[in-house]
Amino acid sequence: VESSLLEKIARLSQQVEELQAEKQRMLDEGSQRSFPSDREARLMKTRNGFLPAYNVQSVVDSQHHLIGAMQVTDHPNDFEDLQPSIHAMQEDLQVEVAQAVADTGYANEEQILALEEEGKVIAVPFNEGDHSPKEDREHGIFFTYDADNDYYICSQEKILPIKDRQVRKHGKLYRKYQGRDCKGCPLIKFCTTSKKGRIIYRRADAEPIRQYMKKCKGMKYKALIRLRKTLVEHPFGTLKYWMG
């Protein structure tokens, strides 16, 4: 009995050591979940719910509809993978990518601007709501930015002056604008719940992004964006149709 008990204690002690080592690994990596059967996998949203998984990146050549580069990452979404995927295509095939199109999941401002600085045409649609103040045009609430004076003007012709030039949100630097004369506004209940006045946050580096978004509304970029599904999905359709 004593021998059996000592063996059990030894096994439990070993399990405690393994769990402590796993806890330390998670702390070092900043992860909140562990999958013992595949420690490099990450929890991701799939069509079958949230599962331990990987994110497969595919770059497709527009002329032949062939996969030119593939990468497997542990990123839960595509936001960080636009620039690495294009560079992988160039490195693997020893070609220069002149233009690329991707869906809105790849709308990483820094990577898009960096790729455009390399001389590439990058067509990625942006969600306007992420870079514009929330408006309610149904109730007549909208805002105009005055670049010369660096303030916003609301639809009631009230000025929202700059309140703070360095506000950090989600790792990005923003400028904060706040209304001074909101209290007596007839639309205040539709516009804000703040007792101090309506607040608008504007990215400190907003102008290059806005110029890019404006460019995306042009015919050239719209045509590229419409082509995306026929390009990147083509190889997968072929695999499914011909190979089951």
Tab-separated table of C-alpha atoms in Angstrom:
chain	number	residue	atom	x	y	z
A	1	VAL	CA	0.000	0.000	0.000
A	2	GLU	CA	2.814	2.394	0.959
A	3	SER	CA	4.640	1.719	-2.327
A	4	SER	CA	1.441	2.334	-4.354
A	5	LEU	CA	0.827	5.617	-2.504
A	6	LEU	CA	4.379	6.817	-3.126
A	7	GLU	CA	4.030	6.039	-6.848
A	8	LYS	CA	0.777	7.998	-6.969
A	9	ILE	CA	2.402	10.966	-5.218
A	10	ALA	CA	5.308	10.831	-7.677
A	11	ARG	CA	2.937	10.836	-10.666
A	12	LEU	CA	0.946	13.755	-9.279
A	13	SER	CA	4.160	15.673	-8.507
A	14	GLN	CA	5.285	15.164	-12.094
A	15	GLN	CA	1.899	16.397	-13.379
A	16	VAL	CA	2.194	19.503	-11.183
A	17	GLU	CA	5.653	20.219	-12.629
A	18	GLU	CA	4.355	19.786	-16.189
A	19	LEU	CA	1.384	22.070	-15.517
A	20	GLN	CA	3.615	24.722	-13.950
A	21	ALA	CA	5.932	24.566	-16.968
A	22	GLU	CA	2.924	24.898	-19.292
A	23	LYS	CA	1.639	27.866	-17.278
A	24	GLN	CA	5.024	29.558	-17.578
A	25	ARG	CA	5.088	28.926	-21.346
A	26	MET	CA	1.637	30.501	-21.684
A	27	LEU	CA	2.737	33.527	-19.653
A	28	ASP	CA	5.873	33.910	-21.783
A	29	GLU	CA	3.836	33.749	-25.026
A	30	GLY	CA	0.927	35.814	-23.706
A	31	SER	CA	-1.548	33.058	-24.588
A	32	GLN	CA	-4.725	32.393	-22.611
A	33	ARG	CA	-5.419	28.836	-23.782
A	34	SER	CA	-3.388	25.681	-24.178
A	35	PHE	CA	-3.954	22.732	-26.512
A	36	PRO	CA	-1.741	19.862	-25.298
A	37	SER	CA	-2.215	17.828	-28.488
A	38	ASP	CA	-0.938	20.709	-30.657
A	39	ARG	CA	0.738	23.485	-28.711
A	40	GLU	CA	1.298	25.754	-31.713
A	41	ALA	CA	-2.409	25.855	-32.658
A	42	ARG	CA	-4.559	28.818	-31.654
A	43	LEU	CA	-8.281	29.103	-30.975
A	44	MET	CA	-9.928	30.397	-34.160
A	45	LYS	CA	-13.443	30.952	-35.443
A	46	THR	CA	-14.343	28.335	-38.053
A	47	ARG	CA	-17.564	27.354	-39.819
A	48	ASN	CA	-17.899	24.652	-37.131
A	49	GLY	CA	-17.442	27.058	-34.231
A	50	PHE	CA	-14.296	27.969	-32.303
A	51	LEU	CA	-11.601	25.309	-32.638
A	52	PRO	CA	-7.799	24.972	-32.275
A	53	ALA	CA	-6.611	25.742	-35.790
A	54	TYR	CA	-4.142	27.410	-38.145
A	55	ASN	CA	-4.607	30.184	-40.684
A	56	VAL	CA	-3.579	29.249	-44.234
A	57	GLN	CA	-2.567	32.150	-46.481
A	58	SER	CA	-2.752	31.766	-50.261
A	59	VAL	CA	-1.437	34.127	-52.947
A	60	VAL	CA	-2.780	33.500	-56.457
A	61	ASP	CA	-1.281	34.671	-59.737
A	62	SER	CA	-3.895	36.502	-61.818
A	63	GLN	CA	-2.668	35.384	-65.237
A	64	HIS	CA	-2.683	31.598	-64.739
A	65	HIS	CA	-4.896	31.293	-61.640
A	66	LEU	CA	-2.200	29.248	-59.914
A	67	ILE	CA	-1.187	29.401	-56.252
A	68	GLY	CA	2.149	31.199	-56.193
A	69	ALA	CA	2.813	31.163	-52.447
A	70	MET	CA	1.289	29.615	-49.349
A	71	GLN	CA	1.995	30.166	-45.672
A	72	VAL	CA	0.566	28.716	-42.475
A	73	THR	CA	0.298	31.085	-39.507
A	74	ASP	CA	-1.164	31.036	-36.018
A	75	HIS	CA	-2.813	34.443	-36.515
A	76	PRO	CA	-6.542	34.325	-35.655
A	77	ASN	CA	-7.341	36.614	-38.621
A	78	ASP	CA	-5.690	37.944	-41.806
A	79	PHE	CA	-4.820	41.440	-40.548
A	80	GLU	CA	-1.061	40.837	-40.197
A	81	ASP	CA	-0.578	38.759	-43.354
A	82	LEU	CA	-0.866	41.037	-46.399
A	83	GLN	CA	2.749	42.229	-46.633
A	84	PRO	CA	4.367	38.890	-45.599
A	85	SER	CA	2.252	37.014	-48.176
A	86	ILE	CA	3.216	39.346	-51.043
A	87	HIS	CA	6.872	39.219	-50.046
A	88	ALA	CA	6.680	35.401	-49.861
A	89	MET	CA	5.318	35.325	-53.433
A	90	GLN	CA	8.211	37.481	-54.640
A	91	GLU	CA	10.810	35.424	-52.798
A	92	ASP	CA	9.447	31.988	-53.777
A	93	LEU	CA	9.017	32.778	-57.485
A	94	GLN	CA	11.715	35.454	-57.857
A	95	VAL	CA	9.193	37.837	-59.439
A	96	GLU	CA	8.163	41.399	-58.667
A	97	VAL	CA	4.510	41.786	-57.650
A	98	ALA	CA	3.257	44.962	-59.339
A	99	GLN	CA	-0.271	44.978	-57.940
A	100	ALA	CA	-2.300	42.970	-55.443
A	101	VAL	CA	-5.918	42.781	-54.342
A	102	ALA	CA	-7.240	41.382	-51.068
A	103	ASP	CA	-10.464	41.525	-49.062
A	104	THR	CA	-11.196	43.829	-46.130
A	105	GLY	CA	-9.716	41.378	-43.612
A	106	TYR	CA	-6.284	42.510	-44.848
A	107	ALA	CA	-6.999	46.229	-44.325
A	108	ASN	CA	-3.805	46.861	-42.350
A	109	GLU	CA	-3.006	50.539	-42.851
A	110	GLU	CA	0.719	50.322	-42.095
A	111	GLN	CA	1.293	47.350	-44.396
A	112	ILE	CA	-0.746	48.827	-47.263
A	113	LEU	CA	1.082	52.163	-47.129
A	114	ALA	CA	4.454	50.389	-46.863
A	115	LEU	CA	3.664	48.267	-49.941
A	116	GLU	CA	2.536	51.346	-51.874
A	117	GLU	CA	5.833	53.009	-50.962
A	118	GLU	CA	7.504	50.029	-52.677
A	119	GLY	CA	5.698	51.118	-55.861
A	120	LYS	CA	2.952	48.488	-55.775
A	121	VAL	CA	-0.735	49.048	-56.483
A	122	ILE	CA	-2.621	47.607	-53.496
A	123	ALA	CA	-6.419	47.370	-53.653
A	124	VAL	CA	-7.966	46.512	-50.291
A	125	PRO	CA	-11.421	47.851	-49.323
A	126	PHE	CA	-11.682	49.566	-45.941
A	127	ASN	CA	-14.552	49.673	-43.500
A	128	GLU	CA	-15.319	53.404	-43.516
A	129	GLY	CA	-16.697	53.247	-39.975
A	130	ASP	CA	-13.238	52.522	-38.597
A	131	HIS	CA	-11.857	55.832	-39.905
A	132	SER	CA	-14.848	58.198	-39.832
A	133	PRO	CA	-16.889	59.621	-36.945
A	134	LYS	CA	-20.115	57.741	-36.283
A	135	GLU	CA	-22.960	59.662	-37.861
A	136	ASP	CA	-26.751	59.405	-37.803
A	137	ARG	CA	-27.906	60.996	-41.021
A	138	GLU	CA	-31.455	59.797	-40.405
A	139	HIS	CA	-31.618	62.339	-37.567
A	140	GLY	CA	-29.469	64.895	-39.394
A	141	ILE	CA	-26.216	64.218	-37.505
A	142	PHE	CA	-23.003	64.394	-39.550
A	143	PHE	CA	-19.557	65.985	-39.242
A	144	THR	CA	-17.093	67.817	-41.493
A	145	TYR	CA	-13.394	68.047	-40.735
A	146	ASP	CA	-11.731	71.445	-41.252
A	147	ALA	CA	-8.066	70.616	-41.990
A	148	ASP	CA	-6.932	74.277	-41.967
A	149	ASN	CA	-8.177	74.882	-38.430
A	150	ASP	CA	-7.933	71.273	-37.198
A	151	TYR	CA	-11.448	70.932	-35.838
A	152	TYR	CA	-14.764	69.287	-36.700
A	153	ILE	CA	-18.013	71.095	-37.503
A	154	CYS	CA	-21.262	69.267	-36.808
A	155	SER	CA	-24.463	69.491	-38.831
A	156	GLN	CA	-25.786	72.059	-36.320
A	157	GLU	CA	-22.781	74.270	-37.236
A	158	LYS	CA	-21.173	73.813	-33.829
A	159	ILE	CA	-17.381	73.458	-33.583
A	160	LEU	CA	-15.704	70.477	-31.942
A	161	PRO	CA	-12.179	71.805	-31.159
A	162	ILE	CA	-9.192	69.589	-30.432
A	163	LYS	CA	-9.022	68.519	-26.785
A	164	ASP	CA	-6.039	66.169	-26.714
A	165	ARG	CA	-3.381	65.476	-29.355
A	166	GLN	CA	-2.051	62.198	-27.948
A	167	VAL	CA	-4.652	59.617	-26.982
A	168	ARG	CA	-3.587	55.988	-27.369
A	169	LYS	CA	-6.290	53.499	-28.324
A	170	HIS	CA	-5.621	49.888	-29.410
A	171	GLY	CA	-1.946	50.728	-29.837
A	172	LYS	CA	-2.687	53.635	-32.223
A	173	LEU	CA	-2.289	57.374	-31.649
A	174	TYR	CA	-5.456	59.488	-31.911
A	175	ARG	CA	-6.447	63.120	-31.563
A	176	LYS	CA	-9.481	63.848	-29.441
A	177	TYR	CA	-12.085	66.467	-30.412
A	178	GLN	CA	-14.949	67.487	-28.135
A	179	GLY	CA	-18.008	69.704	-28.538
A	180	ARG	CA	-18.365	72.707	-26.238
A	181	ASP	CA	-21.937	73.765	-27.005
A	182	CYS	CA	-23.751	70.429	-27.052
A	183	LYS	CA	-25.911	70.958	-23.985
A	184	GLY	CA	-28.696	72.923	-25.670
A	185	CYS	CA	-28.587	71.026	-28.989
A	186	PRO	CA	-31.995	69.633	-30.050
A	187	LEU	CA	-30.271	66.509	-31.447
A	188	ILE	CA	-28.129	65.686	-28.424
A	189	LYS	CA	-30.142	62.580	-27.426
A	190	PHE	CA	-29.394	61.058	-30.859
A	191	CYS	CA	-25.761	62.175	-30.879
A	192	THR	CA	-24.148	61.474	-27.493
A	193	THR	CA	-24.751	60.380	-23.911
A	194	SER	CA	-21.728	62.347	-22.666
A	195	LYS	CA	-22.599	65.253	-20.391
A	196	LYS	CA	-19.429	67.052	-21.493
A	197	GLY	CA	-20.255	67.041	-25.212
A	198	ARG	CA	-19.824	64.853	-28.285
A	199	ILE	CA	-16.362	63.299	-28.641
A	200	ILE	CA	-14.653	62.331	-31.909
A	201	TYR	CA	-11.351	60.457	-32.153
A	202	ARG	CA	-9.263	60.944	-35.284
A	203	ARG	CA	-6.165	58.933	-36.103
A	204	ALA	CA	-3.043	61.088	-35.844
A	205	ASP	CA	-1.912	59.599	-39.173
A	206	ALA	CA	-5.406	59.751	-40.670
A	207	GLU	CA	-4.595	61.739	-43.816
A	208	PRO	CA	-2.594	59.084	-45.733
A	209	ILE	CA	-5.299	56.525	-44.895
A	210	ARG	CA	-8.078	58.848	-46.079
A	211	GLN	CA	-6.195	59.553	-49.298
A	212	TYR	CA	-5.858	55.807	-49.855
A	213	MET	CA	-9.574	55.208	-49.135
A	214	LYS	CA	-10.448	57.977	-51.591
A	215	LYS	CA	-8.235	56.292	-54.201
A	216	CYS	CA	-10.034	52.969	-53.590
A	217	LYS	CA	-13.279	54.592	-54.735
A	218	GLY	CA	-11.800	55.176	-58.197
A	219	MET	CA	-12.729	52.972	-61.154
A	220	LYS	CA	-9.309	51.274	-61.345
A	221	TYR	CA	-9.369	50.094	-57.734
A	222	LYS	CA	-13.053	49.146	-57.835
A	223	ALA	CA	-12.407	46.968	-60.887
A	224	LEU	CA	-9.517	45.215	-59.104
A	225	ILE	CA	-11.580	44.626	-55.966
A	226	ARG	CA	-14.393	43.079	-58.037
A	227	LEU	CA	-11.882	40.654	-59.562
A	228	ARG	CA	-10.701	39.267	-56.225
A	229	LYS	CA	-13.204	36.407	-55.894
A	230	THR	CA	-12.559	35.174	-59.426
A	231	LEU	CA	-8.816	35.110	-58.732
A	232	VAL	CA	-8.045	33.878	-55.250
A	233	GLU	CA	-10.992	31.476	-54.998
A	234	HIS	CA	-10.370	29.923	-58.414
A	235	PRO	CA	-7.785	27.273	-57.346
A	236	PHE	CA	-9.933	26.188	-54.413
A	237	GLY	CA	-12.971	25.836	-56.652
A	238	THR	CA	-10.894	23.694	-59.002
A	239	LEU	CA	-9.632	21.490	-56.146
A	240	LYS	CA	-13.140	20.976	-54.799
A	241	TYR	CA	-14.804	20.384	-58.193
A	242	TRP	CA	-12.220	18.127	-59.837
A	243	MET	CA	-10.683	16.453	-56.806
A	244	GLY	CA	-13.620	16.207	-54.452
